[in-house]
Coordinates of C-alpha atoms in Angstrom, one line a residue:
M28 CA -219.5 185.6 -5.1
G29 CA -220.7 187.6 -2.1
R30 CA -220.8 186.4 1.5
R31 CA -224.6 185.8 1.6
T32 CA -224.5 183.7 -1.6
S33 CA -221.5 181.6 -0.3
I34 CA -223.2 181.0 3.0
A35 CA -226.5 180.1 1.3
L36 CA -224.9 177.5 -0.9
L37 CA -222.9 176.1 2.0
A38 CA -226.1 175.9 4.0
I39 CA -227.8 174.0 1.2
G40 CA -224.8 171.7 0.9
H41 CA -224.9 171.2 4.7
A42 CA -228.5 170.2 4.4
C43 CA -227.7 167.6 1.7
V44 CA -225.1 166.0 4.0
D45 CA -227.1 166.1 7.2
V46 CA -230.0 164.4 5.5
Y47 CA -227.9 161.3 6.0
Q48 CA -227.5 161.8 9.7
G49 CA -231.2 162.2 10.1
A50 CA -231.9 159.3 7.7
V51 CA -230.3 156.7 10.0
A52 CA -232.9 157.4 12.8
A53 CA -235.7 157.8 10.2
L54 CA -234.9 154.3 8.9
V55 CA -235.3 152.7 12.3
P56 CA -239.1 152.1 12.2
F57 CA -238.7 150.5 8.7
F58 CA -235.9 148.2 9.9
V59 CA -238.2 147.2 12.8
A60 CA -241.2 146.6 10.5
E61 CA -239.4 144.8 7.6
R62 CA -236.6 142.9 9.5
A63 CA -238.2 142.5 13.0
Y64 CA -235.2 144.1 14.7
G65 CA -235.4 144.8 18.5
Y66 CA -234.7 148.1 20.2
A67 CA -231.1 147.2 21.1
T68 CA -230.5 146.0 17.5
V69 CA -231.7 149.1 15.8
A70 CA -229.8 151.2 18.4
G71 CA -226.6 149.4 17.2
I72 CA -227.2 150.7 13.7
V73 CA -227.5 154.3 14.9
L74 CA -224.4 153.8 17.0
A75 CA -222.5 152.4 14.0
A76 CA -223.1 155.7 12.1
S77 CA -222.7 158.1 15.0
L78 CA -219.7 156.6 16.8
L79 CA -217.5 156.0 13.8
S80 CA -218.3 159.4 12.5
S81 CA -217.6 161.0 15.9
V82 CA -214.2 159.3 16.3
A83 CA -213.2 160.2 12.7
Q84 CA -214.2 163.8 12.8
P85 CA -211.4 165.0 15.2
V86 CA -208.9 163.2 13.0
F87 CA -210.1 165.0 9.9
G88 CA -210.2 168.2 11.9
A89 CA -206.6 167.8 12.9
L90 CA -205.7 167.1 9.3
T91 CA -207.4 170.3 8.1
D92 CA -205.6 172.3 10.8
R93 CA -202.3 171.2 9.2
R94 CA -203.5 171.8 5.7
P95 CA -206.9 172.9 4.3
M96 CA -208.5 170.2 2.2
P97 CA -211.4 171.8 0.4
W98 CA -211.8 168.7 -1.9
L99 CA -213.2 166.8 1.1
L100 CA -216.5 168.7 0.8
P101 CA -217.7 167.2 -2.5
V102 CA -216.0 163.8 -1.9
S103 CA -217.3 163.3 1.6
T104 CA -220.8 164.4 0.6
I105 CA -221.0 161.6 -2.0
V106 CA -219.6 159.0 0.4
G107 CA -222.2 159.9 3.0
G108 CA -225.0 159.6 0.5
A109 CA -223.7 156.3 -0.9
G110 CA -223.6 154.6 2.5
I111 CA -227.3 155.3 3.2
A112 CA -228.3 154.6 -0.3
L113 CA -226.9 151.0 0.1
S114 CA -228.1 150.4 3.6
G115 CA -231.5 149.1 2.6
V116 CA -230.6 146.9 -0.3
T117 CA -229.3 144.0 1.8
G118 CA -231.0 141.9 4.4
S119 CA -227.6 141.3 6.2
Y120 CA -227.3 143.1 9.5
G121 CA -223.5 143.1 9.2
L122 CA -223.6 144.7 5.8
T123 CA -226.2 147.3 7.0
L124 CA -223.8 148.2 9.8
V125 CA -220.9 148.6 7.2
F126 CA -223.0 150.8 4.9
V127 CA -224.2 153.1 7.7
A128 CA -220.6 153.3 9.0
L129 CA -219.4 154.3 5.5
S130 CA -222.0 157.0 5.5
G131 CA -220.7 158.1 9.0
I132 CA -217.2 158.4 7.6
G133 CA -218.4 160.6 4.8
V134 CA -220.2 162.8 7.3
A135 CA -217.1 162.9 9.5
A136 CA -214.9 164.1 6.7
Y137 CA -217.4 166.8 5.7
H138 CA -218.0 168.7 8.9
P139 CA -214.6 170.0 10.1
E140 CA -213.6 171.3 6.7
S141 CA -217.1 172.7 6.0
A142 CA -217.1 174.5 9.4
R143 CA -213.7 176.0 8.6
T144 CA -214.8 177.1 5.1
A145 CA -218.1 178.5 6.5
R146 CA -216.2 180.5 9.2
L147 CA -214.0 182.0 6.4
A148 CA -217.0 182.7 4.1
S149 CA -219.0 184.2 7.0
E150 CA -216.1 186.5 8.0
G151 CA -216.8 185.6 11.6
S152 CA -220.5 186.5 11.8
H153 CA -222.4 184.4 14.4
S154 CA -225.7 185.0 12.5
A155 CA -224.1 183.7 9.2
M156 CA -222.8 180.6 11.0
G157 CA -226.3 180.2 12.4
V158 CA -227.6 180.1 8.8
F159 CA -224.9 177.5 7.9
S160 CA -226.1 175.4 10.9
L161 CA -229.7 176.0 9.8
G162 CA -228.9 174.2 6.6
G163 CA -227.8 171.1 8.5
N164 CA -230.9 171.2 10.7
L165 CA -233.2 171.5 7.7
G166 CA -231.4 168.4 6.3
F167 CA -232.2 166.6 9.5
A168 CA -235.8 167.8 9.4
T169 CA -236.2 166.7 5.8
A170 CA -234.8 163.2 6.4
P171 CA -237.9 161.6 8.0
L172 CA -240.1 162.8 5.2
L173 CA -237.6 161.8 2.5
V174 CA -237.1 158.4 4.0
A175 CA -240.9 157.9 4.5
G176 CA -241.6 158.9 0.9
V177 CA -238.9 156.5 -0.5
A178 CA -240.0 153.6 1.7
A179 CA -243.6 154.2 0.7
A180 CA -242.6 153.7 -2.9
G181 CA -241.3 150.2 -2.3
G182 CA -239.8 149.7 1.2
L183 CA -236.1 149.5 2.1
R184 CA -235.1 148.3 -1.4
M185 CA -235.8 151.8 -2.7
T186 CA -233.0 153.4 -0.6
P187 CA -230.7 153.9 -3.6
L188 CA -232.9 156.8 -4.5
L189 CA -231.5 158.6 -1.4
V190 CA -228.2 159.2 -3.2
F191 CA -229.6 162.2 -5.1
P192 CA -229.2 164.9 -2.3
A193 CA -225.5 163.9 -2.1
L194 CA -225.0 164.5 -5.8
A195 CA -226.7 167.9 -5.6
G196 CA -224.7 168.9 -2.5
A197 CA -221.4 167.9 -4.1
V198 CA -222.1 170.2 -7.1
L199 CA -223.3 173.2 -5.0
C200 CA -220.2 173.4 -2.9
L201 CA -217.8 173.8 -5.9
P202 CA -218.4 177.5 -6.7
V203 CA -218.1 178.4 -3.0
L204 CA -214.7 176.7 -2.7
R205 CA -213.5 178.7 -5.7
A206 CA -214.7 181.9 -4.2
V207 CA -213.2 181.3 -0.8
A208 CA -209.9 180.3 -2.4
R209 CA -209.8 183.6 -4.4
R210 CA -210.7 185.7 -1.3
H211 CA -208.3 184.1 1.2
G212 CA -205.5 183.1 -1.1
G213 CA -206.1 179.3 -0.9
G214 CA -203.5 176.8 0.3
E215 CA -202.2 177.6 3.8
R216 CA -203.7 181.0 3.9
G217 CA -207.0 181.6 5.6
A218 CA -206.9 178.3 7.4
A219 CA -207.4 180.0 10.8
V220 CA -210.1 182.4 11.7
A221 CA -208.4 183.7 14.8
R222 CA -205.2 183.5 16.8
G223 CA -204.5 183.5 20.4
A224 CA -203.8 181.3 23.4
D225 CA -205.8 178.0 23.5
D226 CA -208.1 177.6 26.5
W227 CA -208.1 173.8 26.9
G228 CA -209.8 173.9 30.3
S229 CA -212.9 175.7 29.0
F230 CA -212.9 173.6 25.8
V231 CA -213.0 170.4 27.8
R232 CA -215.8 171.7 30.0
L233 CA -217.7 172.7 26.8
S234 CA -217.1 169.3 25.3
F235 CA -218.7 167.5 28.3
A236 CA -221.7 169.8 28.0
V237 CA -222.0 168.9 24.3
I238 CA -221.8 165.2 25.2
A239 CA -224.7 165.6 27.7
R240 CA -226.7 167.3 25.0
S241 CA -225.9 164.6 22.5
V242 CA -227.0 161.9 24.9
V243 CA -230.5 163.3 25.1
F244 CA -230.8 164.3 21.5
L245 CA -229.6 161.0 20.0
G246 CA -231.5 159.0 22.6
L247 CA -234.7 160.8 21.6
S248 CA -234.1 160.8 17.9
T249 CA -233.4 157.0 17.9
F250 CA -236.6 156.1 19.7
L251 CA -238.9 159.1 19.3
A252 CA -240.9 157.7 16.3
L253 CA -241.6 154.4 18.1
Y254 CA -242.3 156.1 21.4
V255 CA -244.8 158.6 19.9
Q256 CA -246.6 155.7 18.1
Q257 CA -247.0 154.1 21.5
R258 CA -248.0 157.2 23.5
S259 CA -250.3 158.8 20.9
G260 CA -251.8 155.8 19.2
G261 CA -251.3 157.6 15.8
G262 CA -249.4 154.9 14.0
S263 CA -246.3 155.4 11.9
V264 CA -247.5 158.7 10.6
A265 CA -247.5 160.2 14.1
G266 CA -244.0 158.9 14.7
T267 CA -242.7 160.4 11.4
V268 CA -244.3 163.7 12.2
A269 CA -242.8 163.8 15.7
L270 CA -239.3 163.1 14.3
F271 CA -239.9 165.8 11.7
V272 CA -240.9 168.3 14.5
L273 CA -237.8 167.4 16.5
Y274 CA -235.5 168.2 13.5
L275 CA -237.5 171.2 12.2
G276 CA -237.5 172.9 15.6
G277 CA -233.7 172.6 15.4
A278 CA -233.7 174.6 12.2
V279 CA -235.5 177.4 13.9
G280 CA -233.4 177.1 17.0
S281 CA -230.1 177.5 15.2
V282 CA -231.3 180.8 13.6
V283 CA -232.6 182.1 16.9
G284 CA -229.4 181.2 18.6
G285 CA -227.4 183.3 16.2
I286 CA -229.7 186.3 16.7
L287 CA -229.7 186.0 20.4
A288 CA -225.9 185.8 20.5
G289 CA -225.8 189.2 18.8
R290 CA -227.7 190.6 21.8
W291 CA -226.3 188.6 24.7
D292 CA -223.2 186.5 24.9
R293 CA -223.2 182.9 23.7
V294 CA -222.6 181.3 27.1
T295 CA -225.7 183.1 28.6
V296 CA -227.9 182.1 25.6
A297 CA -226.8 178.4 25.8
R298 CA -227.2 178.2 29.5
S299 CA -230.8 179.6 29.3
S300 CA -231.6 177.2 26.5
Y301 CA -230.6 174.2 28.6
L302 CA -233.0 175.4 31.4
V303 CA -235.8 175.3 28.9
S304 CA -234.7 171.8 27.7
I305 CA -235.0 170.4 31.2
V306 CA -238.8 171.1 31.3
A307 CA -239.3 170.2 27.6
V308 CA -237.6 166.7 27.8
A309 CA -239.6 165.9 31.0
G310 CA -242.8 166.7 29.0
V311 CA -241.8 164.4 26.2
V312 CA -241.2 161.5 28.6
V313 CA -244.3 162.1 30.8
V314 CA -247.1 163.8 28.8
P315 CA -249.3 161.4 26.8
G316 CA -251.4 162.0 23.7
P317 CA -251.1 164.7 21.0
A318 CA -249.7 167.3 23.5
I319 CA -246.4 165.4 23.3
S320 CA -245.7 167.2 20.0
V321 CA -245.6 170.6 21.8
F322 CA -242.9 169.3 24.1
V323 CA -241.0 167.7 21.2
A324 CA -240.9 171.2 19.6
L325 CA -239.7 172.9 22.8
T326 CA -237.1 170.2 23.3
S327 CA -235.8 170.8 19.8
M328 CA -235.6 174.5 20.3
G329 CA -233.9 174.2 23.7
L330 CA -231.3 171.8 22.4
Y331 CA -230.6 173.5 19.1
V332 CA -230.4 177.2 20.1
P333 CA -226.9 176.5 21.6
F334 CA -225.8 174.2 18.7
S335 CA -224.0 176.6 16.3
L336 CA -222.9 178.7 19.3
Q337 CA -221.1 175.7 20.8
V338 CA -219.2 175.2 17.6
T339 CA -218.0 178.8 17.5
L340 CA -217.2 178.8 21.2
G341 CA -215.1 175.7 20.7
Q342 CA -213.3 177.4 17.8
D343 CA -212.6 180.5 19.9
Y344 CA -211.4 178.4 22.9
L345 CA -208.9 176.8 20.5
P346 CA -208.1 179.6 18.0
S347 CA -205.0 177.8 16.7
R348 CA -206.8 174.5 16.2
V349 CA -210.1 175.4 14.5
G350 CA -210.4 172.2 12.6
T351 CA -209.7 170.1 15.7
A352 CA -212.2 172.1 17.7
S353 CA -214.9 171.7 15.0
G354 CA -214.2 168.0 14.7
I355 CA -214.6 167.5 18.5
T356 CA -217.7 169.7 19.0
L357 CA -219.4 168.5 15.8
G358 CA -218.2 164.9 16.0
L359 CA -216.5 163.2 18.9
T360 CA -218.8 164.6 21.6
V361 CA -221.8 163.7 19.5
G362 CA -220.7 160.1 19.0
I363 CA -219.8 159.6 22.6
G364 CA -223.4 160.7 23.4
G365 CA -224.6 158.2 20.9
V366 CA -223.1 155.4 23.0
A367 CA -226.0 155.8 25.3
S368 CA -228.6 154.7 22.6
P369 CA -227.9 151.0 22.8
V370 CA -228.1 151.2 26.6
I371 CA -231.5 152.9 26.3
G372 CA -232.5 150.1 23.8
W373 CA -231.3 147.4 26.2
L374 CA -233.2 148.9 29.1
A375 CA -236.3 149.3 26.9
D376 CA -236.2 145.7 25.9
R377 CA -236.3 144.7 29.6
T378 CA -238.7 147.3 30.9
T379 CA -240.6 149.9 28.8
L380 CA -239.5 152.6 26.5
Q381 CA -240.8 155.3 28.8
V382 CA -238.7 153.9 31.7
A383 CA -235.6 153.8 29.4
L384 CA -236.1 157.4 28.2
A385 CA -236.7 158.9 31.7
P386 CA -232.9 159.3 32.6
L387 CA -232.6 161.7 29.6
I388 CA -234.3 164.4 31.7
L389 CA -231.1 164.7 33.7
M390 CA -228.8 165.4 30.7
P391 CA -229.8 169.1 30.1
V392 CA -229.3 169.6 33.8
V393 CA -225.7 168.5 33.3
S394 CA -225.2 170.8 30.4
W395 CA -226.6 173.7 32.3
L396 CA -224.3 173.1 35.3
L397 CA -221.2 172.9 33.0
F398 CA -222.1 176.1 31.2
R399 CA -222.4 178.0 34.5
G400 CA -218.6 178.2 34.8
L401 CA -217.7 178.9 31.2
P402 CA -216.2 182.3 30.1
E403 CA -217.2 184.1 26.9
P404 CA -214.0 184.1 24.8
G405 CA -212.4 187.5 24.1
A406 CA -212.4 186.7 20.4
S407 CA -216.0 188.0 20.2
H408 CA -217.2 191.5 20.6
P409 CA -220.7 193.1 20.7
G410 CA -222.4 192.9 17.4
G411 CA -222.1 189.1 17.2
R412 CA -218.9 189.0 15.0
A413 CA -215.6 187.4 15.8
R414 CA -212.4 189.0 14.5
V415 CA -211.2 187.2 11.4
P416 CA -207.8 188.1 10.0
R417 CA -208.0 188.6 6.2
S418 CA -205.0 186.6 5.6
R419 CA -202.5 185.0 7.9
S420 CA -200.2 182.1 7.3
R421 CA -200.5 179.0 9.5
S422 CA -197.0 177.9 8.7
G423 CA -194.6 177.7 11.6
R424 CA -197.3 176.9 14.1

């Protein structure tokens, strides 16, 4: 199996998993409508999925640094789907939290190992990693439409139908795992994509930038559908479309980020993207009416162009701990950002949703400032490819 086919299948599998990350926010309007949950209550559901997932991802990343665990890909995909599938079948808030948390654990287990596998399959290409990230973003984008279609068929009690993407994703990853094992020798071989000194200072700085990005993205994704309904007067359809635009723009942004990183360095591309995000997020919060969709799309592009670049930057800052780096940049930092969602919900319950969302404008400023001092790792070279040893044992680390 060639590199393009492997990356394409991994991207589709990534989409099947990230449907369940996007599904949590997409279910929020339906929880509000059918169960009369308040802003803070539904924010707690989003937090249950994101926080547990984020804390667990570095743990799974550290485990995959010690020993590759390719079996996690199909198993975690099914677990992630099962949690969301069960989330709508009970009227208990406690059980709903348990089920979305179960989905979060599945997502957590998937991402570090899938990022390691994708980096091996891509042979260090930033554009190929952008395609892999594209799959996840398309999954996010599909989630609101998929959830809306299922809910239209019978409300929250129909959520068991949402398990089917997980079943498809689990099957699609199997031939890729076999191909990567043959190419890199399996077992301990091929676990690392680069070797060198770990730059923990730059990695910590990058992590704080990703946290700031996560605050604004998760804050918007949690409340955007409800906010657009209020600002545009277009009802639930307008809210679903806005959430779809937020996620779909990310799919485009991840590809653009990979292309731009082949022309300029990753740090410069990410820093410029956060400048765009400052204006875009301000537009979402301030501009009323249908024009808000334009700023939603710009926000999505601005926040997602750096996304896959931040993952590979983290891997290059910690070349001997690729799984840990992936777990933190894809997980822990995202979940810490998600802690802000209940705060936004609490403030919205006491003021207005617009007032509660206004502080999010500052978050891209924080990311931009943090990226100003970051170096471009020496593991990359012009042409957008990182050096990847064909085979090197990780034993004795």
